[in-house]
Coordinates of C-alpha atoms in Angstrom, one line a residue:
M671 CA 0.0 0.0 0.0
K672 CA 1.0 3.6 -0.4
I673 CA 0.8 6.7 1.8
A674 CA 1.6 10.2 0.5
V675 CA 2.9 13.2 2.3
P676 CA 3.0 16.6 0.6
D677 CA 6.2 17.7 2.3
F678 CA 8.9 15.2 3.1
I679 CA 11.3 17.2 5.4
T680 CA 8.6 18.1 7.8
N681 CA 7.5 17.9 11.5
S682 CA 3.9 18.3 10.4
Y683 CA 3.5 14.8 8.9
F684 CA 6.3 13.2 10.8
P685 CA 4.2 10.6 12.6
A686 CA 3.2 9.1 9.2
V687 CA 6.8 9.1 8.0
A688 CA 7.9 7.6 11.3
A689 CA 5.2 4.9 11.2
V690 CA 6.8 3.7 8.0
E691 CA 10.4 4.0 9.1
L692 CA 9.7 2.4 12.6
D693 CA 7.8 -0.5 11.0
Y694 CA 4.6 0.2 12.9
F695 CA 2.6 -0.2 9.7
K696 CA 4.4 -3.5 9.1
E697 CA 3.7 -4.6 12.7
E698 CA 0.0 -4.1 11.9
G699 CA 0.2 -6.2 8.8
I700 CA 0.5 -3.3 6.2
D701 CA 3.4 -3.2 3.7
M702 CA 3.4 0.6 3.4
E703 CA 5.4 2.6 0.9
L704 CA 6.0 6.4 1.5
E705 CA 5.5 8.8 -1.4
H706 CA 6.0 12.5 -1.8
I707 CA 3.2 14.2 -3.7
F708 CA 3.0 18.0 -3.7
P709 CA 0.9 19.9 -3.2
V710 CA -1.6 18.4 -0.7
N711 CA -4.6 18.8 -2.9
K712 CA -2.9 16.8 -5.7
A713 CA -2.2 14.1 -3.2
C714 CA -5.9 13.9 -2.4
E715 CA -6.7 13.8 -6.1
V716 CA -4.3 10.9 -6.6
M717 CA -5.9 9.1 -3.7
R718 CA -9.4 9.7 -5.2
D719 CA -8.2 8.2 -8.5
G720 CA -6.7 5.1 -6.8
G721 CA -3.0 5.9 -7.2
I722 CA -2.4 5.8 -3.4
D723 CA -4.3 4.5 -0.4
F724 CA -3.7 7.0 2.3
V725 CA -2.7 10.7 2.6
A726 CA -1.0 12.3 5.6
G727 CA -1.8 15.9 5.1
A728 CA -4.0 18.9 5.9
A729 CA -7.5 17.9 7.2
H730 CA -9.3 20.3 4.9
A731 CA -7.5 19.0 1.7
P732 CA -9.9 16.2 0.8
L733 CA -12.4 18.9 -0.2
A734 CA -10.2 19.6 -3.2
A735 CA -11.0 16.1 -4.5
F736 CA -14.1 14.9 -2.7
K737 CA -16.9 17.4 -2.9
N738 CA -18.8 18.0 0.3
W739 CA -16.9 15.1 1.9
E740 CA -18.3 12.5 -0.5
G741 CA -15.9 9.6 -0.5
A742 CA -13.2 10.5 2.0
K743 CA -12.7 10.2 5.7
I744 CA -10.3 11.3 8.4
L745 CA -8.9 8.3 10.4
G746 CA -7.1 10.3 13.1
A747 CA -5.1 13.3 13.8
L748 CA -1.3 13.3 13.4
A749 CA -1.3 16.3 15.8
Q750 CA -3.7 18.9 17.0
G751 CA -4.3 22.4 15.6
M752 CA -3.2 24.8 12.8
Y753 CA 0.4 23.9 12.2
W754 CA 1.7 26.5 9.8
M755 CA 3.5 29.6 10.9
L756 CA 3.9 33.0 9.3
V757 CA 7.6 34.0 9.1
V758 CA 8.8 37.3 7.7
R759 CA 12.3 38.6 6.9
S760 CA 14.3 39.4 10.0
D761 CA 15.0 43.0 9.1
L762 CA 11.3 43.9 9.0
D763 CA 10.3 46.4 11.7
A764 CA 7.6 44.2 13.3
E765 CA 7.2 42.2 16.5
R766 CA 5.3 38.9 16.9
G767 CA 1.6 39.4 16.4
D768 CA 2.0 42.7 14.5
I769 CA -0.1 41.6 11.6
D770 CA -0.3 45.0 9.9
A771 CA 3.3 44.4 9.0
V772 CA 2.2 42.1 6.2
K773 CA 0.8 45.0 4.2
G774 CA 2.6 45.4 0.9
L775 CA 4.6 42.2 1.4
S776 CA 5.1 39.2 -0.9
I777 CA 4.3 36.0 1.1
G778 CA 5.0 32.5 -0.2
A779 CA 2.5 29.8 0.5
A780 CA 1.8 26.4 -1.1
P781 CA -1.4 25.8 -3.1
F782 CA -4.4 25.0 -1.0
V783 CA -2.3 25.7 2.1
D784 CA -2.6 29.3 1.3
L785 CA -6.3 29.2 2.1
G786 CA -5.5 29.2 5.8
L787 CA -3.3 32.2 5.5
R788 CA -5.8 34.1 3.5
R789 CA -8.6 33.4 6.0
M790 CA -6.4 34.2 8.9
L791 CA -5.5 37.6 7.5
T792 CA -9.1 38.4 6.7
E793 CA -10.0 37.5 10.4
W794 CA -7.3 40.0 11.4
G795 CA -8.9 42.7 9.3
I796 CA -6.4 42.7 6.5
D797 CA -7.9 43.3 3.1
I798 CA -5.5 41.2 1.0
E799 CA -6.2 43.1 -2.3
K800 CA -6.4 46.7 -0.9
D801 CA -3.5 46.1 1.4
N802 CA -1.4 44.8 -1.4
V803 CA -0.5 41.5 0.2
K804 CA 0.8 39.2 -2.5
I805 CA 0.3 35.5 -1.8
A806 CA 1.8 33.1 -4.3
P807 CA 3.7 29.8 -4.5
V808 CA 7.3 29.8 -3.5
P809 CA 9.7 29.7 -6.5
G810 CA 11.4 26.4 -7.0
T811 CA 8.9 24.3 -5.0
G812 CA 7.5 21.1 -6.5
P813 CA 7.9 17.3 -6.5
D814 CA 11.0 16.1 -4.5
V815 CA 11.5 19.6 -2.9
S816 CA 10.7 20.3 0.7
F817 CA 8.4 23.3 0.7
G818 CA 9.4 24.7 4.1
V819 CA 13.1 24.4 3.5
Q820 CA 12.8 25.9 0.0
A821 CA 10.8 28.8 1.4
A822 CA 13.6 29.6 3.9
K823 CA 16.1 29.5 1.1
V824 CA 14.1 31.8 -1.1
L825 CA 13.5 34.2 1.8
S826 CA 17.3 34.3 2.4
E827 CA 17.7 35.2 -1.3
G828 CA 15.3 38.2 -1.0
K829 CA 12.9 36.8 -3.5
I830 CA 10.0 36.9 -1.0
D831 CA 9.3 38.9 2.2
G832 CA 7.9 36.0 4.2
F833 CA 6.3 32.6 4.0
W834 CA 3.5 30.5 5.5
A835 CA 5.0 27.0 6.2
N836 CA 5.6 24.2 8.7
G837 CA 7.9 24.3 11.7
M838 CA 10.9 23.0 9.9
G839 CA 10.8 25.9 7.4
A840 CA 10.2 28.4 10.1
E841 CA 13.0 27.0 12.3
T842 CA 15.4 27.0 9.3
A843 CA 14.8 30.6 8.6
I844 CA 15.0 31.7 12.2
R845 CA 18.3 29.7 12.9
E846 CA 19.9 31.2 9.8
G847 CA 18.9 34.7 10.9
V848 CA 17.0 35.5 7.7
G849 CA 13.5 35.2 9.2
K850 CA 11.5 35.8 12.4
L851 CA 8.2 34.5 13.6
L852 CA 5.2 36.7 13.1
V853 CA 2.3 34.4 13.8
D854 CA 2.1 30.9 15.4
I855 CA -1.6 30.0 15.9
R856 CA -0.8 26.8 17.8
R857 CA 1.0 28.6 20.5
G858 CA -1.6 31.3 21.3
D859 CA -1.5 33.9 18.6
E860 CA -4.7 35.4 17.3
P861 CA -7.1 34.8 15.8
K862 CA -8.0 31.9 18.1
K863 CA -10.6 30.4 15.8
A864 CA -7.8 29.7 13.3
F865 CA -6.6 26.9 15.5
N866 CA -9.5 24.8 14.1
Y867 CA -9.1 25.8 10.4
T868 CA -7.1 22.6 9.9
Q869 CA -4.7 20.1 11.4
P870 CA -2.4 17.3 10.1
V871 CA -4.4 14.1 9.8
L872 CA -4.3 10.6 8.4
M873 CA -7.0 10.1 5.8
T874 CA -8.3 7.5 3.3
T875 CA -11.3 6.8 1.0
D876 CA -14.7 5.5 1.9
A877 CA -14.0 2.8 -0.7
L878 CA -11.0 1.5 1.2
I879 CA -12.8 1.5 4.5
E880 CA -15.7 -0.4 3.0
R881 CA -13.4 -2.8 1.1
E882 CA -10.7 -3.3 3.8
P883 CA -12.0 -2.1 7.2
E884 CA -9.3 -4.0 9.0
T885 CA -6.6 -2.3 7.0
A886 CA -8.0 1.1 7.9
A887 CA -8.1 0.0 11.6
A888 CA -4.5 -1.2 11.4
A889 CA -3.4 2.1 10.0
V890 CA -5.0 3.9 13.0
R891 CA -3.3 1.6 15.4
A892 CA 0.0 2.2 13.7
L893 CA -0.5 6.0 14.0
V894 CA -1.3 5.8 17.7
K895 CA 1.7 3.5 18.4
T896 CA 4.0 5.9 16.6
Q897 CA 2.8 9.0 18.4
K898 CA 3.3 7.2 21.8
A899 CA 6.7 5.9 20.8
I900 CA 8.0 9.4 19.8
V901 CA 6.5 11.0 23.0
A902 CA 8.3 8.4 25.0
D903 CA 11.6 8.7 23.2
V904 CA 12.0 11.8 21.0
S905 CA 15.5 10.6 20.0
L906 CA 13.8 8.2 17.6
T907 CA 13.1 11.3 15.6
T908 CA 16.8 12.0 15.1
K909 CA 17.5 8.4 14.0
I910 CA 14.8 8.7 11.3
G911 CA 16.0 12.2 10.3
E912 CA 19.6 10.9 9.9
K913 CA 18.4 8.3 7.5
L914 CA 16.1 10.4 5.4
F915 CA 17.0 14.1 5.6
P916 CA 20.1 16.2 4.7
G917 CA 22.5 16.8 7.6
R918 CA 21.2 20.1 8.8
D919 CA 17.6 19.0 8.7
A920 CA 18.4 15.7 10.4
A921 CA 20.0 17.6 13.3
M922 CA 17.0 20.0 13.6
I923 CA 14.0 17.6 13.3
A924 CA 14.1 16.4 16.9
D925 CA 14.0 19.9 18.3
V926 CA 11.1 20.9 16.1
V927 CA 9.2 17.6 16.8
E928 CA 9.8 17.9 20.6
R929 CA 8.1 21.3 20.5
D930 CA 5.1 19.6 18.9
L931 CA 4.8 16.7 21.4
P932 CA 2.0 18.4 23.5
Y933 CA -0.1 18.2 20.3
Y934 CA 0.5 14.5 19.6
D935 CA -3.1 13.3 20.1
P936 CA -5.0 11.3 17.5
T937 CA -8.4 12.6 18.5
V938 CA -10.5 14.5 16.0
T939 CA -13.0 16.5 18.0
P940 CA -16.4 17.6 17.0
E941 CA -15.4 21.2 17.7
F942 CA -12.5 20.8 15.3
V943 CA -14.7 19.5 12.5
V944 CA -17.2 22.3 13.0
G945 CA -14.4 24.9 12.9
M946 CA -12.8 23.4 9.8
N947 CA -16.0 23.1 7.9
E948 CA -17.0 26.7 8.7
F949 CA -13.6 27.8 7.4
M950 CA -14.1 25.8 4.1
T951 CA -17.7 26.9 3.8
D952 CA -16.7 30.6 4.1
L953 CA -14.2 30.1 1.3
G954 CA -16.7 28.3 -1.0
W955 CA -15.1 24.9 -0.9
L956 CA -18.0 23.3 1.1
D957 CA -21.7 23.9 0.4
G958 CA -22.6 23.9 4.1
P959 CA -22.3 22.1 7.5
V960 CA -21.9 18.3 7.3
A961 CA -22.2 15.8 10.1
Y962 CA -19.2 14.7 12.1
E963 CA -19.8 11.1 10.9
K964 CA -19.5 12.4 7.3
V965 CA -16.0 13.6 7.9
V966 CA -14.5 11.2 10.5
A967 CA -14.4 7.4 10.3
T968 CA -16.1 7.1 13.7
Q969 CA -16.0 3.3 13.7
F970 CA -12.3 3.6 14.6
C971 CA -12.5 6.3 17.3
D972 CA -12.0 3.9 20.1
L973 CA -8.6 3.0 18.7
W974 CA -7.4 6.5 19.4
K975 CA -7.2 5.5 23.1
G976 CA -4.5 3.0 22.2

């Protein structure tokens, strides 16, 4: 079987990567192959068309391929809450939370991921068009390229003024002195409701669940085992990083993942689903509210307890 991640050098989807590398999928009887498919909406389209079996990605992304949640389900959360951060160039005269500083800036964001940034700025009172905020893909991103790491590189070259990306991208820019953190929703920044715009999740199709319910259940068990293992011993993260990532990123991944450990909970709450679906309805990607059971594979919820 195949599982896709939209960013390979990432803390965001690391539990899925680790579940493959630590053989937890194998322990549950699944021979799982990891694939990098960028951006996340394309990964969901490939899953819809039968090219892969699972996606580890943003919870709202299935709506790019499965209208009104027809045909896809979330199996569990890789971690809780909005996980992208807004980083701007370090010489910008702005402190953390000073959202007016984005006016007139060029911000890099991946396709479909940019929806969260756009909605967040609107909640803050920023008029993206009138305030001349340019949001566009980061130059040089694509298949086999880590979005966050590339974003930090392009920021250092002065080709963009900031980016909206995962913790690895943010940490790279900050450590290199080229960027500074402007917004981190997970860790208390406004707007609070943005916490439930999305979160990293494990997802699959209704067809797979119906055809192979035990495989879907095994995937959930593998996810929960992986989260618990990393929380118990974060050094496992470094071992995986040294195998898969370039040297600098291998050294950094454990620090970034350790910061995320408080959010390692596979639960997908009704409150989260309501918030995510309001977000996508407001943006025109969902026709209206849908039931929790339409979004989440509730038959596997008991497995979240481990």
